[in-house]
């Protein structure tokens, strides 16, 4: 079933007396459990799209419907609740807290959302059993990214939003991370949305949304997405 719908979404930024239209009448839907890659060159509007979907910024006009709720009508307080409940963010540079251990980074979410988190079990599920008490600096880049994925999925959000999740990693580790995200989509019915400029990631996706100059260029369904392993 449909989890996300963008209807005629416009996003304009004001800088001085100049208005820049970063999102220009964008329409698409994303199904529950779908593995979606949003592809586009630098400046296309990928970050803008993630920020709108993640409730970090508000659209200028149009509708953003998630689980039947109209996100575009939410005030700041409602957006904060929406983010906590629905959205797990995964960033290119992990955004882990350096003076907290892996398990403390994962369990941090307990205080933010009212949900019980078994940090150890979540770390095990991303292949990090035995690393629970290490600090980020003691982990490799791939391991740090897995901690950040564990943190994002721990609260079981409706969607995982990933900004270039393999961007800072060498290709071997990038494949492992992509494999983990694909597994989460296939086996746990997590909706995974990746924005990237890397066309190779598109082969693994159920759906590829290409954007350019703030507009949808193409939406393609992969009947047989490439299994990453
Ligand atoms: P990337 O292309 O790696 O996703 P960003 O999304 O951070 O990088 O930035 C994309 C473009 O948007 C850049 O040209 C950047 O200068 C511009 N940009 C990002 N944030 C702002 C801002 N707050 N004000 C003005 N321009 C911005
Ligand atoms: P991408 O992530 O694909 O690189 P962005 O969504 O960051 O693209 O940017 C899309 C356009 O919006 C760019 O022209 C960028 O400069 C502009 N932009 C992004 N964020 C801001 C901002 N906060 N203020 C002004 N312009 C912005």
Coordinates of C-alpha atoms and ligand atoms in Angstrom, one line a residue:
X1 CA 0.0 0.0 0.0
X2 CA 1.0 3.6 -0.5
X3 CA 3.1 5.1 2.4
X4 CA 4.1 8.4 0.8
X5 CA 2.5 10.7 -1.7
X6 CA 3.9 14.0 -3.0
X7 CA 1.3 16.1 -4.9
X8 CA 2.3 19.1 -6.8
X9 CA 5.0 19.9 -4.3
X10 CA 6.8 23.2 -4.7
X11 CA 9.7 24.5 -2.6
X12 CA 11.1 27.9 -3.0
X13 CA 14.0 29.5 -1.1
X14 CA 14.3 33.2 -0.6
X15 CA 17.7 34.8 -0.7
X16 CA 17.5 38.6 -0.5
X17 CA 15.0 39.7 -3.2
X18 CA 15.7 36.6 -5.3
X19 CA 13.5 33.5 -5.2
X20 CA 15.0 30.1 -6.1
X21 CA 12.6 27.3 -7.0
X22 CA 14.4 24.1 -5.8
X23 CA 11.3 21.9 -6.1
X24 CA 9.0 22.5 -9.0
X25 CA 5.6 20.6 -9.0
X26 CA 6.9 17.3 -7.9
X27 CA 4.6 14.2 -7.9
X28 CA 5.4 10.7 -6.9
X29 CA 4.3 7.9 -4.6
X30 CA 6.3 5.4 -2.5
X31 CA 4.9 2.1 -1.3
X32 CA 5.4 0.6 2.1
X33 CA 8.5 -1.6 2.1
X34 CA 9.8 -0.2 -1.1
X35 CA 13.5 0.4 -1.7
X36 CA 13.7 3.7 -3.5
X37 CA 16.7 5.5 -5.0
X38 CA 16.4 9.2 -5.8
X39 CA 19.0 10.0 -8.4
X40 CA 20.2 13.4 -9.6
X41 CA 23.2 15.6 -10.1
X42 CA 24.4 18.1 -7.5
X43 CA 21.9 21.0 -7.1
X44 CA 19.0 18.9 -8.5
X45 CA 17.0 19.1 -5.3
X46 CA 17.8 15.8 -3.6
X47 CA 18.5 17.3 -0.1
X48 CA 15.5 19.5 -0.4
X49 CA 13.3 16.5 -1.1
X50 CA 14.8 14.6 1.9
X51 CA 14.3 17.6 4.2
X52 CA 10.6 17.9 3.2
X53 CA 10.0 14.2 3.5
X54 CA 11.8 14.1 6.9
X55 CA 9.8 17.0 8.2
X56 CA 13.0 19.1 8.6
X57 CA 11.6 21.9 6.3
X58 CA 8.1 22.9 5.0
X59 CA 6.9 23.0 1.4
X60 CA 6.0 26.3 -0.2
X61 CA 2.8 24.6 -1.7
X62 CA 1.4 21.2 -2.5
X63 CA 0.7 18.2 -0.4
X64 CA 2.9 15.6 1.3
X65 CA 0.8 12.7 2.6
X66 CA 2.5 10.1 4.8
X67 CA 0.4 7.3 6.2
X68 CA -2.7 9.3 5.4
X69 CA -1.5 12.3 7.4
X70 CA -1.0 15.7 5.7
X71 CA 2.5 16.7 6.7
X72 CA 2.3 20.0 4.9
X73 CA -0.3 21.2 7.5
X74 CA 1.9 20.3 10.5
X75 CA 3.2 23.0 12.8
X76 CA 6.7 22.8 14.3
X77 CA 5.5 20.8 17.3
X78 CA 3.7 18.3 15.1
X79 CA 6.7 18.1 12.8
X80 CA 8.9 17.2 15.7
X81 CA 6.5 14.4 16.7
X82 CA 6.3 13.3 13.1
X83 CA 10.1 13.0 12.8
X84 CA 10.4 11.1 16.0
X85 CA 7.8 8.6 15.2
X86 CA 8.2 8.1 11.4
X87 CA 11.7 9.0 10.3
X88 CA 15.1 7.4 10.7
X89 CA 17.9 9.5 9.2
X90 CA 21.2 8.0 7.9
X91 CA 23.8 10.5 6.9
X92 CA 26.9 10.3 4.8
X93 CA 29.2 11.2 7.7
X94 CA 27.4 9.0 10.3
X95 CA 26.7 11.8 12.8
X96 CA 27.6 9.6 15.8
X97 CA 28.2 11.2 19.1
X98 CA 32.0 10.7 19.7
X99 CA 32.0 10.4 23.5
X100 CA 29.2 7.8 23.6
X101 CA 29.8 4.1 22.9
X102 CA 28.1 2.3 20.0
X103 CA 25.3 1.0 22.2
X104 CA 24.9 4.4 23.9
X105 CA 24.6 6.0 20.4
X106 CA 21.9 3.5 19.5
X107 CA 20.0 3.7 22.8
X108 CA 20.0 7.5 22.7
X109 CA 16.7 7.3 20.8
X110 CA 15.0 6.0 23.9
X111 CA 14.9 9.5 25.4
X112 CA 13.7 11.1 22.2
X113 CA 11.0 8.7 21.2
X114 CA 8.9 6.9 23.8
X115 CA 9.9 3.4 22.7
X116 CA 11.9 0.6 24.4
X117 CA 15.1 -0.1 22.5
X118 CA 17.3 -3.2 23.0
X119 CA 20.6 -1.7 21.8
X120 CA 22.4 -5.0 22.0
X121 CA 19.8 -6.8 19.8
X122 CA 19.8 -4.0 17.2
X123 CA 23.6 -3.9 17.1
X124 CA 23.6 -7.7 16.6
X125 CA 21.2 -7.3 13.7
X126 CA 23.6 -5.1 11.8
X127 CA 26.5 -7.5 12.5
X128 CA 28.1 -5.5 15.3
X129 CA 27.9 -8.0 18.2
X130 CA 31.0 -7.5 20.2
X131 CA 31.4 -3.8 19.3
X132 CA 28.7 -2.5 21.7
X133 CA 31.2 -0.8 24.1
X134 CA 33.5 0.7 21.5
X135 CA 33.6 4.4 20.8
X136 CA 33.1 5.7 17.2
X137 CA 36.8 6.5 16.8
X138 CA 37.7 2.9 17.6
X139 CA 35.5 1.6 14.7
X140 CA 36.1 1.5 11.0
X141 CA 34.1 3.8 8.7
X142 CA 31.8 0.8 7.7
X143 CA 31.2 -0.1 11.3
X144 CA 30.4 3.5 12.2
X145 CA 27.9 3.6 9.4
X146 CA 26.3 0.4 10.6
X147 CA 26.0 2.0 14.1
X148 CA 24.2 4.9 12.5
X149 CA 21.9 2.5 10.6
X150 CA 21.3 0.7 13.9
X151 CA 20.4 4.0 15.6
X152 CA 18.1 4.9 12.8
X153 CA 16.2 1.6 12.7
X154 CA 16.1 1.1 16.5
X155 CA 12.8 3.0 16.9
X156 CA 11.3 1.1 14.0
X157 CA 10.4 4.2 11.9
X158 CA 8.0 4.1 8.9
X159 CA 10.9 5.2 6.7
X160 CA 14.6 5.3 6.5
X161 CA 16.0 8.4 4.8
X162 CA 19.6 8.0 3.6
X163 CA 21.7 10.8 2.3
X164 CA 24.6 9.3 0.2
X165 CA 24.9 6.4 2.8
X166 CA 27.8 4.8 0.9
X167 CA 29.4 8.1 -0.2
X168 CA 32.2 8.2 2.4
X169 CA 33.0 4.5 2.2
X170 CA 35.3 2.5 -0.1
X171 CA 33.5 0.2 -2.5
X172 CA 33.7 -3.0 -0.5
X173 CA 32.2 -1.4 2.6
X174 CA 29.7 0.5 0.4
X175 CA 28.4 -2.8 -0.9
X176 CA 28.0 -4.2 2.6
X177 CA 26.0 -1.1 3.6
X178 CA 23.8 -1.3 0.5
X179 CA 23.3 -5.0 1.2
X180 CA 22.2 -4.2 4.7
X181 CA 19.7 -1.5 3.6
X182 CA 18.3 -3.8 0.9
X183 CA 17.8 -6.6 3.5
X184 CA 16.0 -4.2 5.7
X185 CA 13.6 -3.4 2.9
X186 CA 13.2 -7.0 1.7
X187 CA 13.0 -8.9 5.0
X188 CA 11.7 -6.3 7.4
X189 CA 9.4 -4.4 5.2
X190 CA 11.2 -1.2 6.0
X191 CA 10.7 1.6 3.5
X192 CA 14.2 2.7 2.5
X193 CA 14.8 5.9 0.5
X194 CA 18.3 6.8 -0.6
X195 CA 19.4 10.0 -2.3
X196 CA 22.5 9.8 -4.3
X197 CA 24.3 11.0 -7.5
X198 CA 25.7 7.4 -7.9
X199 CA 23.8 5.7 -10.7
X200 CA 25.2 2.3 -9.6
X201 CA 22.9 2.3 -6.5
X202 CA 19.9 2.5 -8.8
X203 CA 20.3 -1.1 -10.0
X204 CA 19.5 -2.4 -6.5
X205 CA 16.3 -0.3 -6.2
X206 CA 12.7 -1.3 -6.6
X207 CA 12.0 2.2 -7.8
X208 CA 14.3 4.9 -9.3
X209 CA 13.1 8.5 -9.2
X210 CA 15.3 10.8 -11.3
X211 CA 15.3 14.5 -10.6
X212 CA 16.9 17.4 -12.3
X213 CA 16.5 21.1 -11.8
X214 CA 13.8 20.5 -9.1
X215 CA 11.7 18.4 -11.5
X216 CA 11.0 14.7 -11.9
X217 CA 12.8 13.6 -15.0
X218 CA 11.7 9.9 -14.9
X219 CA 10.3 7.3 -12.5
X220 CA 11.2 3.7 -13.3
X221 CA 10.1 0.5 -11.6
X222 CA 12.8 -2.3 -11.5
X223 CA 10.9 -5.6 -11.8
X224 CA 14.1 -7.4 -11.0
X225 CA 16.3 -5.3 -8.8
X226 CA 19.9 -6.4 -8.6
X227 CA 20.6 -8.3 -5.3
X228 CA 23.6 -6.8 -3.7
X229 CA 26.0 -9.1 -1.9
Ligands
LIG1 P1 25.1 18.0 -2.0 O1 25.0 18.5 -3.4 O2 26.3 17.3 -1.7 O3 23.8 17.4 -1.5 P2 24.1 20.2 -0.4 O4 22.8 19.7 -0.6 O5 24.7 20.5 1.0 O6 25.2 19.4 -1.1 O7 24.2 21.6 -1.2 C1 23.7 21.6 -2.5 C2 23.7 23.1 -3.0 O8 22.8 23.8 -2.2 C3 25.1 23.7 -2.8 O9 25.3 24.5 -4.0 C4 24.9 24.6 -1.6 O10 25.7 25.8 -1.8 C5 23.4 24.9 -1.6 N1 22.9 25.2 -0.3 C6 22.8 24.3 0.7 N2 22.3 24.8 1.8 C7 22.2 26.1 1.5 C8 21.8 27.3 2.3 N3 21.4 27.2 3.5 N4 21.8 28.5 1.7 C9 22.2 28.6 0.4 N5 22.5 27.6 -0.4 C10 22.6 26.4 0.2
LIG2 P1 21.1 18.5 -4.2 O1 20.9 17.9 -2.8 O2 20.5 17.7 -5.3 O3 22.5 18.8 -4.5 P2 19.7 20.7 -3.0 O4 18.3 20.3 -2.7 O5 20.7 20.9 -1.9 O6 20.2 19.8 -4.2 O7 19.6 22.2 -3.7 C1 18.6 22.4 -4.8 C2 18.7 23.9 -5.1 O8 18.3 24.7 -4.0 C3 20.2 24.4 -5.4 O9 20.1 25.3 -6.4 C4 20.6 25.0 -4.1 O10 21.6 26.0 -4.3 C5 19.3 25.5 -3.5 N1 19.2 25.5 -2.0 C6 19.3 24.4 -1.3 N2 19.1 24.8 0.0 C7 19.0 26.1 0.0 C8 18.7 27.1 1.1 N3 18.6 26.7 2.3 N4 18.6 28.4 0.7 C9 18.8 28.8 -0.6 N5 18.9 27.9 -1.6 C10 19.0 26.6 -1.3

